[in-house]
mmCIF file of N, CA and C in Angstrom:
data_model
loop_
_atom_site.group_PDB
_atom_site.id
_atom_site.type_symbol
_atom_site.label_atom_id
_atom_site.label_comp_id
_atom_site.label_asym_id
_atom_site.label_seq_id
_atom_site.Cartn_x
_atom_site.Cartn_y
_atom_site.Cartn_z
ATOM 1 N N UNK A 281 110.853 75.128 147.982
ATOM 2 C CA UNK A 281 111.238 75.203 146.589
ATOM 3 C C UNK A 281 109.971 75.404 145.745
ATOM 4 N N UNK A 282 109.850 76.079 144.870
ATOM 5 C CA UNK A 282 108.757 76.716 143.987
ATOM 6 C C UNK A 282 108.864 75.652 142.404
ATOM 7 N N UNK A 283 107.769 75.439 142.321
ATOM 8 C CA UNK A 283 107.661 74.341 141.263
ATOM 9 C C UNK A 283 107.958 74.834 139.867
ATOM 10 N N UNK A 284 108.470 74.736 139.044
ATOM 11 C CA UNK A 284 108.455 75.473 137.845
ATOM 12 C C UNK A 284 107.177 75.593 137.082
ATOM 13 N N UNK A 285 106.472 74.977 137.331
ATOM 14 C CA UNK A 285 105.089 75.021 136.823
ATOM 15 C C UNK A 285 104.592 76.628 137.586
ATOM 16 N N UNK A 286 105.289 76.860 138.847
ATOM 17 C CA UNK A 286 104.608 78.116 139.503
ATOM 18 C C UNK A 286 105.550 79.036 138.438
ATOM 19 N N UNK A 287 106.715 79.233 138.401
ATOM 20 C CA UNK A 287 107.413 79.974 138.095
ATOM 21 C C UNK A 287 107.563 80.365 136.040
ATOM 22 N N UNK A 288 107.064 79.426 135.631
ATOM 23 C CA UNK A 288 106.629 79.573 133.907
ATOM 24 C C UNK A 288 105.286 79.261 134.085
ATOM 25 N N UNK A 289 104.032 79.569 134.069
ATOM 26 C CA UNK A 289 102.745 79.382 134.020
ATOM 27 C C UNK A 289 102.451 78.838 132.449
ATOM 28 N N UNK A 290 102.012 77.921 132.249
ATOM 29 C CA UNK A 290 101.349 77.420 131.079
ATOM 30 C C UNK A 290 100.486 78.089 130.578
ATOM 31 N N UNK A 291 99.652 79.029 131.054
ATOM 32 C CA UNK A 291 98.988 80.337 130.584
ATOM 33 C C UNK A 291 99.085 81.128 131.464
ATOM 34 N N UNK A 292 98.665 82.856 130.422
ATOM 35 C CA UNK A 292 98.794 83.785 130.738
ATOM 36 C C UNK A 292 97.919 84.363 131.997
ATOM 37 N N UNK A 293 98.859 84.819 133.615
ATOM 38 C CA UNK A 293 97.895 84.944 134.349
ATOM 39 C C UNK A 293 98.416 86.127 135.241
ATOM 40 N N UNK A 294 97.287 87.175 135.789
ATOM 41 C CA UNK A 294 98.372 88.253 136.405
ATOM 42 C C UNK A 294 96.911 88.702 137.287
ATOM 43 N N UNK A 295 97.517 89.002 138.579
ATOM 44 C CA UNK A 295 96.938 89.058 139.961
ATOM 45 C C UNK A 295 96.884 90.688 139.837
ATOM 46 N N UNK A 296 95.720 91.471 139.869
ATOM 47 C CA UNK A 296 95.403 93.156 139.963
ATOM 48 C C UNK A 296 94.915 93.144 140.832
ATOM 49 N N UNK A 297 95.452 93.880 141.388
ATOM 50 C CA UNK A 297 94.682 95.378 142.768
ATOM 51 C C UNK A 297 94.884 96.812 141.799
ATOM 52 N N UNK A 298 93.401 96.831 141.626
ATOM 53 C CA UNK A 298 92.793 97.996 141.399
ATOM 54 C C UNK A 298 92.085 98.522 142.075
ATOM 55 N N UNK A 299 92.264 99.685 142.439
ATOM 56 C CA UNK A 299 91.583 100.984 143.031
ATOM 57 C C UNK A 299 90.735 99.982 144.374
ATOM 58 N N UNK A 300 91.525 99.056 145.133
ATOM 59 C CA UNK A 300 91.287 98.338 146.036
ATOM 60 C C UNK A 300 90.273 97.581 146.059
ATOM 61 N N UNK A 301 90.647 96.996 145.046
ATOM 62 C CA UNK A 301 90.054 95.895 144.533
ATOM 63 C C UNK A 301 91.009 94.310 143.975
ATOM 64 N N UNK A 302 90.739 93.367 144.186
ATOM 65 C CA UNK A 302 91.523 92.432 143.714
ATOM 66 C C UNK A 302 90.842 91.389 143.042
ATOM 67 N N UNK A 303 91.467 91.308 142.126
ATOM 68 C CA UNK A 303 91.004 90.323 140.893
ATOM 69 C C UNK A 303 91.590 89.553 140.167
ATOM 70 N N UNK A 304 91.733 88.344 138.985
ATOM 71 C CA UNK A 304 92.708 87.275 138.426
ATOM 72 C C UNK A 304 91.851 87.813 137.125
ATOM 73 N N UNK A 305 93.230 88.313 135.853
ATOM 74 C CA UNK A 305 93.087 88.232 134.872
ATOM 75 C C UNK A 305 93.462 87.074 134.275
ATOM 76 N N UNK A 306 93.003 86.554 133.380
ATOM 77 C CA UNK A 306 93.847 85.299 132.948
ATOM 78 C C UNK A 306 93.427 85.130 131.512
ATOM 79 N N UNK A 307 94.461 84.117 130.639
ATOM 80 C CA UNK A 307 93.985 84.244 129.276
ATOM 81 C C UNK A 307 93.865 82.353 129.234
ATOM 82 N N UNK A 308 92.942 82.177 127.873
ATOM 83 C CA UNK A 308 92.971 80.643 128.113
ATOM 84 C C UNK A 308 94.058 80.219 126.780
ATOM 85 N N UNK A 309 94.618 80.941 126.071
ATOM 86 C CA UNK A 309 95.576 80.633 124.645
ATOM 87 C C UNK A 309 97.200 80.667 125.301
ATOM 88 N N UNK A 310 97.438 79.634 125.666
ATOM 89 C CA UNK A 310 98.907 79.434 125.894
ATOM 90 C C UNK A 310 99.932 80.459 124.783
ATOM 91 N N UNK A 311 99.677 80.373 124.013
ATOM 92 C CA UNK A 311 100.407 81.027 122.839
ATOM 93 C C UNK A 311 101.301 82.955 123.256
ATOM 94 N N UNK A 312 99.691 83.356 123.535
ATOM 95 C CA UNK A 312 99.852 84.711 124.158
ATOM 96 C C UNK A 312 101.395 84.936 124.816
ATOM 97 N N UNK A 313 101.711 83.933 125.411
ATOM 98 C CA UNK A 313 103.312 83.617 126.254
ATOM 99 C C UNK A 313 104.513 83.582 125.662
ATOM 100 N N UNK A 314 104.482 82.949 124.221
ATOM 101 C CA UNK A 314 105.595 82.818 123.317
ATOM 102 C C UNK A 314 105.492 83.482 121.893
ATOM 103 N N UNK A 315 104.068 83.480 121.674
ATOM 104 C CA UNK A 315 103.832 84.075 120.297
ATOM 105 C C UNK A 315 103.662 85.099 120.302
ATOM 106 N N UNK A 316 104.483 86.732 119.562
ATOM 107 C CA UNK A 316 103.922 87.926 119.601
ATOM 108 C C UNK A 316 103.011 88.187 118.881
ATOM 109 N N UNK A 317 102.670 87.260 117.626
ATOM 110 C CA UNK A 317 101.509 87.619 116.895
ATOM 111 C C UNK A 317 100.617 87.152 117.637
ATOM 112 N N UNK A 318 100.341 86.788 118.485
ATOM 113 C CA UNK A 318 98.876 86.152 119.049
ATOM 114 C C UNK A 318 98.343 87.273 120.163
ATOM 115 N N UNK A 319 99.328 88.558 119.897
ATOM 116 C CA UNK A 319 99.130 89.853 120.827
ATOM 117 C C UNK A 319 98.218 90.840 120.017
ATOM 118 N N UNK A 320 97.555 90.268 119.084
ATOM 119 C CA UNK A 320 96.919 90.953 117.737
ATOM 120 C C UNK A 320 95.349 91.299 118.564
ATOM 121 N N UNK A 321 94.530 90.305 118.331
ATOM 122 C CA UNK A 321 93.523 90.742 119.052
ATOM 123 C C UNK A 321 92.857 89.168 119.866
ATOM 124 N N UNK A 322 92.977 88.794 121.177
ATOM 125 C CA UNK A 322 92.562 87.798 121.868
ATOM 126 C C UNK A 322 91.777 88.465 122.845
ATOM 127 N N UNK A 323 91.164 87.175 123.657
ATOM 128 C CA UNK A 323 90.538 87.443 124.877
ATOM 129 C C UNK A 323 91.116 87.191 126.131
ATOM 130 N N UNK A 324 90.776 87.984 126.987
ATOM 131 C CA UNK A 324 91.080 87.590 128.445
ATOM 132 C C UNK A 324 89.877 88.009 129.547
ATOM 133 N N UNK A 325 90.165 86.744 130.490
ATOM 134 C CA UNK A 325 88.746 86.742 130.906
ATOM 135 C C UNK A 325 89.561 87.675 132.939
ATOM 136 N N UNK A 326 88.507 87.633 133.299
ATOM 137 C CA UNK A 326 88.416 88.615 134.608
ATOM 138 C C UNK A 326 87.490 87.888 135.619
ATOM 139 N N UNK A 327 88.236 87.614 136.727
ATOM 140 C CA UNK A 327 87.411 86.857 137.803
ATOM 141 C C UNK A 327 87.504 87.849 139.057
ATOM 142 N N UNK A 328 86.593 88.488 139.422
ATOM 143 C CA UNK A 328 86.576 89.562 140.568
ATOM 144 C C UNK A 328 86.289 88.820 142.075
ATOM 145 N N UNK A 329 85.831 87.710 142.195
ATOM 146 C CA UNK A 329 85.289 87.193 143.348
ATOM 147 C C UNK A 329 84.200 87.940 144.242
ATOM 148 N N UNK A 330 83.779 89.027 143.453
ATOM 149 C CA UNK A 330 82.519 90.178 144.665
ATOM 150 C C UNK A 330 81.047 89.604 144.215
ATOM 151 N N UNK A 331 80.876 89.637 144.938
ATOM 152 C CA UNK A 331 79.066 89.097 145.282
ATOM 153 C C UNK A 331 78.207 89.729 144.216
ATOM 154 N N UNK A 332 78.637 91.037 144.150
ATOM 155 C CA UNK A 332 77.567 91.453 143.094
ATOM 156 C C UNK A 332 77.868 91.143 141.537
ATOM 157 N N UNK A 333 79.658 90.649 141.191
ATOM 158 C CA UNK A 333 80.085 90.259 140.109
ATOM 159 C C UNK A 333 80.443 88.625 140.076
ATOM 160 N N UNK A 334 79.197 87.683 140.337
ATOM 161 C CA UNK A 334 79.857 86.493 140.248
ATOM 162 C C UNK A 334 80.103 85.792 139.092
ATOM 163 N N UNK A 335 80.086 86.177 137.966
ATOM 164 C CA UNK A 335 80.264 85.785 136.832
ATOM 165 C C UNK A 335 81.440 86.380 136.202
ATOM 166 N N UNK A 336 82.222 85.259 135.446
ATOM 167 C CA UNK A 336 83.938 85.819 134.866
ATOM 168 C C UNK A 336 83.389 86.612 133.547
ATOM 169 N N UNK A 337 84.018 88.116 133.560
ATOM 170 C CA UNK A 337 83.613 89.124 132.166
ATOM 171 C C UNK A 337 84.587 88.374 131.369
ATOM 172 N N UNK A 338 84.058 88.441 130.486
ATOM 173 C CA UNK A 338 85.125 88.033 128.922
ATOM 174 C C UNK A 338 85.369 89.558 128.588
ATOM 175 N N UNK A 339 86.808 89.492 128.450
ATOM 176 C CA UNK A 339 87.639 90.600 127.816
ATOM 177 C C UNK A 339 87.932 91.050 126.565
ATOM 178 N N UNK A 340 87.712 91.516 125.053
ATOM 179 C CA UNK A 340 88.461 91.472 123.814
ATOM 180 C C UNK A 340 89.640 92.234 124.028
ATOM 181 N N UNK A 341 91.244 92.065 123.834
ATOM 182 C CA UNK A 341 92.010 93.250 123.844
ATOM 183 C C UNK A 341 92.566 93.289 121.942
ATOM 184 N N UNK A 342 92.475 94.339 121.593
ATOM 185 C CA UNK A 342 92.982 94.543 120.319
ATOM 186 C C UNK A 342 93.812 95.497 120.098
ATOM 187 N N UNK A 343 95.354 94.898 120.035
ATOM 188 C CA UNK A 343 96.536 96.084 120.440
ATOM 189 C C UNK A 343 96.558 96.537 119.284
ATOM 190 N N UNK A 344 95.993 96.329 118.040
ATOM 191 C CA UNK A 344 96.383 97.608 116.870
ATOM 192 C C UNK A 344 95.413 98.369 116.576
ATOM 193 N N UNK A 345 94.401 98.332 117.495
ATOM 194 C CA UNK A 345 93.364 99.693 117.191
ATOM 195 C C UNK A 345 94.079 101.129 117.362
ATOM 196 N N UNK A 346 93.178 101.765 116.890
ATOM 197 C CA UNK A 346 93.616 102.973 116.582
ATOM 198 C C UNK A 346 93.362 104.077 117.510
ATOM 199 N N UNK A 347 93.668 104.622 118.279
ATOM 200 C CA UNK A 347 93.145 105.855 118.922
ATOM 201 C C UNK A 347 91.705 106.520 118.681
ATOM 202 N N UNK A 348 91.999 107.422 117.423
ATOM 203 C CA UNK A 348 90.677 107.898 116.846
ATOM 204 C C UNK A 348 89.656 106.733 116.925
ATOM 205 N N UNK A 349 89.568 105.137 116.296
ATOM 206 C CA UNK A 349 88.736 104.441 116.660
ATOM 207 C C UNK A 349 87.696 104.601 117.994
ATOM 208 N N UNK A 350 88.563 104.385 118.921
ATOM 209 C CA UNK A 350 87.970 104.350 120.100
ATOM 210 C C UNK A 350 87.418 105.496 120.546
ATOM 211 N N UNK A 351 87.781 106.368 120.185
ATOM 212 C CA UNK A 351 87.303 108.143 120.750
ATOM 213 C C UNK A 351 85.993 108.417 119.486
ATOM 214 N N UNK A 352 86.096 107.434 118.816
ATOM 215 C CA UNK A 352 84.330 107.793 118.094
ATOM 216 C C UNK A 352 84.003 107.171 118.927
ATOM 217 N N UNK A 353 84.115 106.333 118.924
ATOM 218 C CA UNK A 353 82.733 104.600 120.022
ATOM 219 C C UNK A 353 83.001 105.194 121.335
ATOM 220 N N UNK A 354 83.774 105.710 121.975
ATOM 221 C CA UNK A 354 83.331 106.175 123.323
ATOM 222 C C UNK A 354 83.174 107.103 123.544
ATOM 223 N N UNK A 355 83.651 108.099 123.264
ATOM 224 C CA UNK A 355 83.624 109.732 123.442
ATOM 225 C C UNK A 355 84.472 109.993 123.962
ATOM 226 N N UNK A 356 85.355 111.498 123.347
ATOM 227 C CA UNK A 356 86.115 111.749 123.935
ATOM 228 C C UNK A 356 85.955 112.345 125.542
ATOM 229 N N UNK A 357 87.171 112.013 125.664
ATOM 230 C CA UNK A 357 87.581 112.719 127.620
ATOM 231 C C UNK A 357 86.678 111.963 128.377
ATOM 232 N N UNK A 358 85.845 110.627 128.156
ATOM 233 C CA UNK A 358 85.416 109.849 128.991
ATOM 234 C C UNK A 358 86.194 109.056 129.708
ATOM 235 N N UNK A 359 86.067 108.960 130.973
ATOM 236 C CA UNK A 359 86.971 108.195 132.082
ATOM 237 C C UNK A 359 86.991 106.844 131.459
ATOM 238 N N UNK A 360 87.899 105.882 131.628
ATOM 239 C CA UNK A 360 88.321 104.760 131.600
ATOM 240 C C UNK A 360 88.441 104.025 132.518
ATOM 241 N N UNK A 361 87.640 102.474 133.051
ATOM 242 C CA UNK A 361 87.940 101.768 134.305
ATOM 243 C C UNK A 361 89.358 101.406 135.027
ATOM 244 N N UNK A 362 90.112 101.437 135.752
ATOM 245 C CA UNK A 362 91.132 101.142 136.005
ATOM 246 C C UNK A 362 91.826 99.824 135.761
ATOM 247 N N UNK A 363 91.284 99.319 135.454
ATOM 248 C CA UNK A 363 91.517 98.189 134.926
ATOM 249 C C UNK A 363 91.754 98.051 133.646
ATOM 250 N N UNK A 364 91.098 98.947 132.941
ATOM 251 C CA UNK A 364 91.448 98.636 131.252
ATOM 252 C C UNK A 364 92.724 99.616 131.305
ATOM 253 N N UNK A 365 93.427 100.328 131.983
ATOM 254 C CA UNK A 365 94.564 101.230 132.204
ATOM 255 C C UNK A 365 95.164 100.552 132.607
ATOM 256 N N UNK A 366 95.092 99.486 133.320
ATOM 257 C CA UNK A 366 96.196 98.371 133.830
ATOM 258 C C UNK A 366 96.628 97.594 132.539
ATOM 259 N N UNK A 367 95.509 97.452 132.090
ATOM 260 C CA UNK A 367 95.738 96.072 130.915
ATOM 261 C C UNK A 367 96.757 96.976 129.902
ATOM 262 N N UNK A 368 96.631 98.145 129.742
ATOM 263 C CA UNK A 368 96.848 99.212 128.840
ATOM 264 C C UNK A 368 98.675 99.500 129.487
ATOM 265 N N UNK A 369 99.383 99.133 130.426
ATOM 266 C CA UNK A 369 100.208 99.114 131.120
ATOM 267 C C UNK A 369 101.219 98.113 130.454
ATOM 268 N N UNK A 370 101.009 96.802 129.407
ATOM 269 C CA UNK A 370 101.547 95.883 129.026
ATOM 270 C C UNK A 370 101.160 96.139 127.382
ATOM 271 N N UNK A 371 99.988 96.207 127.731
ATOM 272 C CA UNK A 371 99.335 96.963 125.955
ATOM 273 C C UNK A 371 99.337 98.358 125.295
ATOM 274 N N UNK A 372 100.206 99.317 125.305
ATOM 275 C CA UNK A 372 100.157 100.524 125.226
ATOM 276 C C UNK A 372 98.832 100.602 124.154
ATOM 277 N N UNK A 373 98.057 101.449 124.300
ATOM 278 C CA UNK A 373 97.208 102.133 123.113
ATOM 279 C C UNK A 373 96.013 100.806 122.658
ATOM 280 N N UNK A 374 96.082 99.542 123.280
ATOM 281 C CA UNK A 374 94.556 98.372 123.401
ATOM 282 C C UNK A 374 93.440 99.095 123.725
ATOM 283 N N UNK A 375 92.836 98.903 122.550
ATOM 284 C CA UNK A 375 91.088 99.005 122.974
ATOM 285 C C UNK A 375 90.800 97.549 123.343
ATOM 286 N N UNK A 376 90.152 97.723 124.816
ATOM 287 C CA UNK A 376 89.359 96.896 125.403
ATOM 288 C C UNK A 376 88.089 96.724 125.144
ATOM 289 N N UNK A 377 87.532 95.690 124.847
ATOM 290 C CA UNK A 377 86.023 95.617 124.786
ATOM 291 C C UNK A 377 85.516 94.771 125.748
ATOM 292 N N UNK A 378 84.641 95.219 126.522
ATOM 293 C CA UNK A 378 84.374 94.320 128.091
ATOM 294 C C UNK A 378 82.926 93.376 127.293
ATOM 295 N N UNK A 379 82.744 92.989 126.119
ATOM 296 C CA UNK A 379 81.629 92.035 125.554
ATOM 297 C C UNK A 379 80.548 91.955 125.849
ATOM 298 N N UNK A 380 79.807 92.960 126.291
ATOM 299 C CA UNK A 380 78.139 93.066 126.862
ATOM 300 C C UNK A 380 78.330 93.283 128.446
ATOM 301 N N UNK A 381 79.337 93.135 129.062
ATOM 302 C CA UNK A 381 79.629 93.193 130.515
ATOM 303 C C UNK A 381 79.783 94.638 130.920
ATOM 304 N N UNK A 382 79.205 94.788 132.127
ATOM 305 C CA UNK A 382 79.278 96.318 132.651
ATOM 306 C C UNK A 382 80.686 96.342 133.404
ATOM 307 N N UNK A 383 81.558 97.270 132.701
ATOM 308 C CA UNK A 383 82.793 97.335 132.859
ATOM 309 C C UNK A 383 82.922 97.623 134.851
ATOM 310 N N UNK A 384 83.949 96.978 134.910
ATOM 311 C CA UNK A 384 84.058 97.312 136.946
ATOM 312 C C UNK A 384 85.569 97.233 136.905
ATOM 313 N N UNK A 385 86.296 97.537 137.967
ATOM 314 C CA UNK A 385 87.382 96.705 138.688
ATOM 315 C C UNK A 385 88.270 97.916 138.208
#
């Protein structure tokens, strides 16, 4: 029998395989779960477990940025990590900001 604690998580948490890779996104604001305004702009952090990434990246996601925004600050037709396309999978149109961290995963 599966505990309900497994089955409603008290925070926000979701298991990625990217481009064969596996990693735990997770958020630390319970809210994110029940509140849609708290889908505005929060963080979520990224735990990769690889040797060369042992430190958790802090995430910004900000679902009402704008397209054009992001295509000044990055340039257009630049590839995107697979991972911020995952996150982008629940977030249509989130600019991700990986916070000084060299984007991976």
């Amino acid at each position: 029998q599966v505990s309900p604690a497994l089955r409603t998580p008290r925070l926000p948490v979701w298991l990625c395989s990217v481009s064969g890779r596996h990693s735990v996104l997770f958020g630390t604001d319970s809210r994110l779960l029940s509140h849609w305004r708290s889908e505005r702009v929060f963080c979520l952090y990224l735990y990769s477990g690889q040797r060369e990434r042992p430190r958790t990246a802090r995430l910004t996601i900000d679902t009402h940025s704008h397209p054009w925004e992001e295509a000044r600050r990055e340039g257009l037709g630049q590839r995107r990590p697979g991972l911020e396309m995952a996150i982008r999978t629940r977030w249509a149109g989130a600019t991700v900001s990986w916070d000084g961290t060299e984007p991976f995963s």
